[in-house]
Short mmCIF file of C-alpha atoms in Angstrom, two decimals:
data_model
loop_
_atom_site.label_atom_id
_atom_site.label_comp_id
_atom_site.label_asym_id
_atom_site.label_seq_id
_atom_site.Cartn_x
_atom_site.Cartn_y
_atom_site.Cartn_z
CA UNK C 239 28.45 -147.88 -29.02
CA UNK C 240 25.10 -147.01 -31.22
CA UNK C 241 24.84 -143.51 -31.72
CA UNK C 242 22.06 -141.08 -31.68
CA UNK C 243 20.61 -140.12 -35.28
CA UNK C 244 18.38 -142.73 -36.11
CA UNK C 245 20.43 -143.96 -39.34
CA UNK C 246 20.46 -140.44 -40.63
CA UNK C 247 22.96 -139.71 -43.59
CA UNK C 248 23.95 -136.40 -44.64
CA UNK C 249 24.02 -136.02 -48.36
CA UNK C 250 26.54 -133.11 -49.36
CA UNK C 251 27.10 -132.06 -52.63
CA UNK C 252 29.22 -129.11 -52.45
CA UNK C 253 29.14 -125.39 -51.55
CA UNK C 254 28.92 -121.95 -53.31
CA UNK C 255 32.67 -122.19 -53.88
CA UNK C 256 33.32 -125.90 -54.22
CA UNK C 257 30.68 -127.65 -56.60
CA UNK C 258 30.33 -131.17 -57.99
CA UNK C 259 30.80 -131.94 -61.66
CA UNK C 260 27.44 -133.20 -63.14
CA UNK C 261 28.46 -136.80 -63.04
CA UNK C 262 29.69 -136.52 -59.82
CA UNK C 263 26.54 -135.08 -58.40
CA UNK C 264 24.66 -138.00 -60.32
CA UNK C 265 26.91 -140.67 -58.51
CA UNK C 266 25.73 -139.04 -54.96
CA UNK C 267 22.02 -139.07 -55.83
CA UNK C 268 22.45 -142.71 -56.80
CA UNK C 269 24.39 -144.04 -53.76
CA UNK C 270 22.02 -141.65 -51.55
CA UNK C 271 18.86 -143.68 -53.20
CA UNK C 272 20.29 -146.91 -52.45
CA UNK C 273 20.90 -146.22 -48.82
CA UNK C 274 17.23 -145.00 -48.39
CA UNK C 275 16.27 -148.35 -50.02
CA UNK C 276 18.13 -149.67 -47.09
CA UNK C 277 16.59 -147.88 -44.53
CA UNK C 278 18.85 -144.94 -44.03
CA UNK C 279 17.40 -141.55 -43.72
CA UNK C 280 19.25 -139.15 -46.28
CA UNK C 281 19.05 -135.42 -45.75
CA UNK C 282 20.91 -132.56 -47.59
CA UNK C 283 23.10 -130.98 -45.00
CA UNK C 284 26.45 -129.21 -45.20
CA UNK C 285 29.21 -129.81 -42.71
CA UNK C 286 30.41 -126.90 -40.54
CA UNK C 287 33.14 -124.86 -42.16
CA UNK C 288 33.91 -126.97 -44.92
CA UNK C 289 35.48 -124.41 -46.91
CA UNK C 290 37.80 -123.40 -44.10
CA UNK C 291 38.59 -127.09 -43.17
CA UNK C 292 39.88 -127.20 -46.90
CA UNK C 293 41.89 -124.16 -46.62
CA UNK C 294 43.38 -125.27 -43.27
CA UNK C 295 44.76 -128.44 -45.03
CA UNK C 296 47.11 -126.31 -47.56
CA UNK C 297 47.83 -123.82 -44.70
CA UNK C 298 49.11 -126.60 -41.96
CA UNK C 299 50.56 -129.34 -43.94
CA UNK C 300 52.81 -126.92 -46.46
CA UNK C 301 53.97 -124.68 -43.75
CA UNK C 302 54.76 -127.93 -41.83
CA UNK C 303 56.46 -129.35 -44.92
CA UNK C 304 58.80 -126.27 -45.51
CA UNK C 305 60.67 -127.03 -42.55
CA UNK C 306 61.03 -130.62 -43.27
CA UNK C 307 59.77 -132.31 -46.34
CA UNK C 308 60.64 -129.73 -48.43
CA UNK C 309 64.44 -130.09 -48.17
CA UNK C 310 64.14 -133.94 -49.43
CA UNK C 311 61.86 -132.97 -52.31
CA UNK C 312 64.51 -130.86 -53.52
CA UNK C 313 67.22 -133.09 -52.73
CA UNK C 314 66.07 -136.34 -53.79
CA UNK C 315 62.55 -135.44 -55.58
CA UNK C 316 62.08 -135.83 -59.45
CA UNK C 317 61.24 -133.10 -61.63
CA UNK C 318 57.52 -134.04 -61.56
CA UNK C 319 57.06 -133.77 -57.61
CA UNK C 320 59.29 -130.54 -57.43
CA UNK C 321 56.94 -128.97 -59.81
CA UNK C 322 53.72 -130.11 -58.05
CA UNK C 323 55.31 -128.90 -54.69
CA UNK C 324 55.90 -125.48 -55.84
CA UNK C 325 52.91 -125.45 -57.60
CA UNK C 326 51.26 -125.97 -54.23
CA UNK C 327 53.53 -123.76 -52.50
CA UNK C 328 52.36 -120.86 -54.57
CA UNK C 329 48.95 -120.87 -52.95
CA UNK C 330 50.18 -121.47 -49.39
CA UNK C 331 50.14 -118.58 -47.06
CA UNK C 332 53.32 -118.43 -44.95
CA UNK C 333 53.08 -118.77 -41.21
CA UNK C 334 55.40 -118.15 -38.65
CA UNK C 335 55.47 -119.92 -35.36
CA UNK C 336 52.24 -118.15 -33.64
CA UNK C 337 50.16 -118.31 -36.88
CA UNK C 338 50.87 -122.23 -37.24
CA UNK C 339 49.79 -122.41 -33.56
CA UNK C 340 46.46 -120.31 -34.47
CA UNK C 341 46.24 -122.65 -37.47
CA UNK C 342 46.23 -125.79 -35.24
CA UNK C 343 43.62 -124.45 -32.81
CA UNK C 344 41.15 -123.40 -35.78
CA UNK C 345 41.67 -127.15 -36.50
CA UNK C 346 40.52 -128.30 -32.98
CA UNK C 347 37.68 -125.67 -33.19
CA UNK C 348 36.42 -127.18 -36.56
CA UNK C 349 36.93 -130.83 -35.59
CA UNK C 350 34.83 -129.79 -32.38
CA UNK C 351 31.87 -128.32 -34.66
CA UNK C 352 32.16 -131.33 -37.27
CA UNK C 353 31.70 -133.82 -34.11
CA UNK C 354 28.54 -131.78 -33.06
CA UNK C 355 27.30 -132.41 -36.61
CA UNK C 356 28.09 -136.25 -36.65
CA UNK C 357 25.60 -136.34 -33.64
CA UNK C 358 22.80 -135.52 -35.70
CA UNK C 359 24.24 -137.15 -39.24
CA UNK C 360 26.45 -140.27 -37.71
CA UNK C 361 27.22 -140.60 -41.57
CA UNK C 362 28.38 -137.83 -44.28
CA UNK C 363 27.75 -138.67 -47.86
CA UNK C 364 29.89 -136.49 -50.07
CA UNK C 365 32.09 -136.60 -53.36
CA UNK C 366 35.59 -138.34 -53.16
CA UNK C 367 36.29 -135.39 -55.75
CA UNK C 368 34.24 -132.75 -57.02
CA UNK C 369 35.62 -133.41 -60.23
CA UNK C 370 36.02 -136.61 -62.38
CA UNK C 371 39.69 -138.23 -62.16
CA UNK C 372 42.22 -135.93 -64.12
CA UNK C 373 44.29 -136.58 -66.91
CA UNK C 374 48.03 -138.05 -66.30
CA UNK C 375 50.29 -134.81 -65.76
CA UNK C 376 47.55 -132.42 -64.85
CA UNK C 377 49.33 -131.27 -61.70
CA UNK C 378 52.42 -130.34 -64.27
CA UNK C 379 50.74 -127.45 -65.69
CA UNK C 380 51.41 -124.53 -63.42
CA UNK C 381 49.99 -123.02 -60.17
CA UNK C 382 47.03 -122.03 -61.96
CA UNK C 383 45.75 -125.37 -62.77
CA UNK C 384 46.79 -126.90 -59.41
CA UNK C 385 44.36 -124.10 -57.89
CA UNK C 386 41.66 -126.07 -59.54
CA UNK C 387 42.90 -129.63 -58.52
CA UNK C 388 43.09 -128.23 -54.85
CA UNK C 389 39.59 -126.95 -55.05
CA UNK C 390 38.31 -130.08 -56.64
CA UNK C 391 40.29 -132.23 -54.01
CA UNK C 392 38.90 -130.43 -51.22
CA UNK C 393 36.47 -133.44 -49.98
CA UNK C 394 39.63 -135.61 -49.34
CA UNK C 395 41.63 -132.91 -47.64
CA UNK C 396 39.13 -131.14 -45.66
CA UNK C 397 38.67 -134.68 -43.78
CA UNK C 398 42.10 -135.37 -43.73
CA UNK C 399 43.16 -132.23 -41.94
CA UNK C 400 40.45 -133.41 -39.20
CA UNK C 401 41.80 -136.79 -38.96
CA UNK C 402 38.32 -138.32 -39.60
CA UNK C 403 37.64 -141.74 -41.47
CA UNK C 404 36.70 -141.75 -44.94
CA UNK C 405 35.77 -144.51 -47.29
CA UNK C 406 35.84 -144.26 -51.21
CA UNK C 407 33.18 -146.68 -52.97
CA UNK C 408 32.71 -146.94 -56.57
CA UNK C 409 29.49 -146.41 -58.06
CA UNK C 410 30.06 -146.86 -61.93
CA UNK C 411 31.68 -145.25 -64.93
CA UNK C 412 31.00 -141.61 -66.24
CA UNK C 413 32.54 -140.66 -69.68
CA UNK C 414 34.54 -143.89 -69.67
CA UNK C 415 36.53 -143.00 -65.93
CA UNK C 416 35.42 -144.28 -62.73
CA UNK C 417 33.14 -142.38 -60.65
CA UNK C 418 32.49 -142.99 -56.70
CA UNK C 419 31.31 -141.44 -53.42
CA UNK C 420 32.90 -140.74 -49.87
CA UNK C 421 31.55 -141.79 -46.71
CA UNK C 422 32.66 -139.97 -43.72
CA UNK C 423 31.95 -140.57 -39.95
CA UNK C 424 33.24 -139.34 -36.53
CA UNK C 425 36.56 -140.29 -35.36
CA UNK C 426 37.12 -144.26 -34.66
CA UNK C 427 33.66 -144.99 -36.38
CA UNK C 428 35.02 -146.57 -39.36
CA UNK C 429 32.27 -149.15 -39.08
CA UNK C 430 29.73 -146.73 -39.75
CA UNK C 431 31.38 -145.91 -43.16
CA UNK C 432 31.96 -149.76 -43.87
CA UNK C 433 28.26 -150.64 -43.07
CA UNK C 434 27.23 -148.05 -45.54
CA UNK C 435 29.79 -148.79 -47.93
CA UNK C 436 28.47 -152.23 -48.05
CA UNK C 437 25.18 -151.10 -49.04
CA UNK C 438 26.35 -149.20 -51.69
CA UNK C 439 28.71 -151.88 -53.13
CA UNK C 440 25.83 -154.42 -53.24
CA UNK C 441 23.75 -151.79 -55.41
CA UNK C 442 26.38 -150.82 -57.59
CA UNK C 443 27.17 -154.40 -58.84
CA UNK C 444 30.08 -153.70 -61.14
CA UNK C 445 30.80 -156.20 -63.48
CA UNK C 446 34.17 -157.34 -65.38
CA UNK C 447 32.82 -155.69 -68.63
CA UNK C 448 31.42 -152.45 -66.46
CA UNK C 449 35.15 -152.03 -65.00
CA UNK C 450 36.60 -152.32 -68.35
CA UNK C 451 34.23 -149.73 -69.86
CA UNK C 452 32.65 -152.21 -72.37
#
């Protein structure tokens, strides 16, 4: 069914804790302009408890993995996945059963607040990552570097922990690497992401030469 909001799109470029690279911010502005040209109403807005949602992903996932996936990583994983896992684990607060239950309750609370946010803004336009694509093996450089990676990837993990549909749409190239934007909508509203994504795709107009960086 149609949702209220009059075609509003929330444009989110980051918080005080999580800020977008200049090239990523430029891609967002271009995508926002294309959506406005197509009749969308784009307004700057921050989804509720974004930083908390990003932190919750690590909290819930890694504590759950410690009881299952960790054994398989140690048994069958190669050195790279073991190193990356340990670097992530270094930033994970350990939770007992009650703590894990509380974290899941917080997930429900945040999801409810995002649901109200989507009543006003049916579509959220934000980065795929706050940083440009990482060099190969960036995740092998220790816990401090992993902290930077997790911070940059918070637009992906905040929506993943909430179970929301997200669509990554290419916008162009920056410094020789691909840059794009992410469209997010309320639960089960993939159609809204796809409709807005089609607008951006049509305007981005990537040619073969552009994809090759020529």
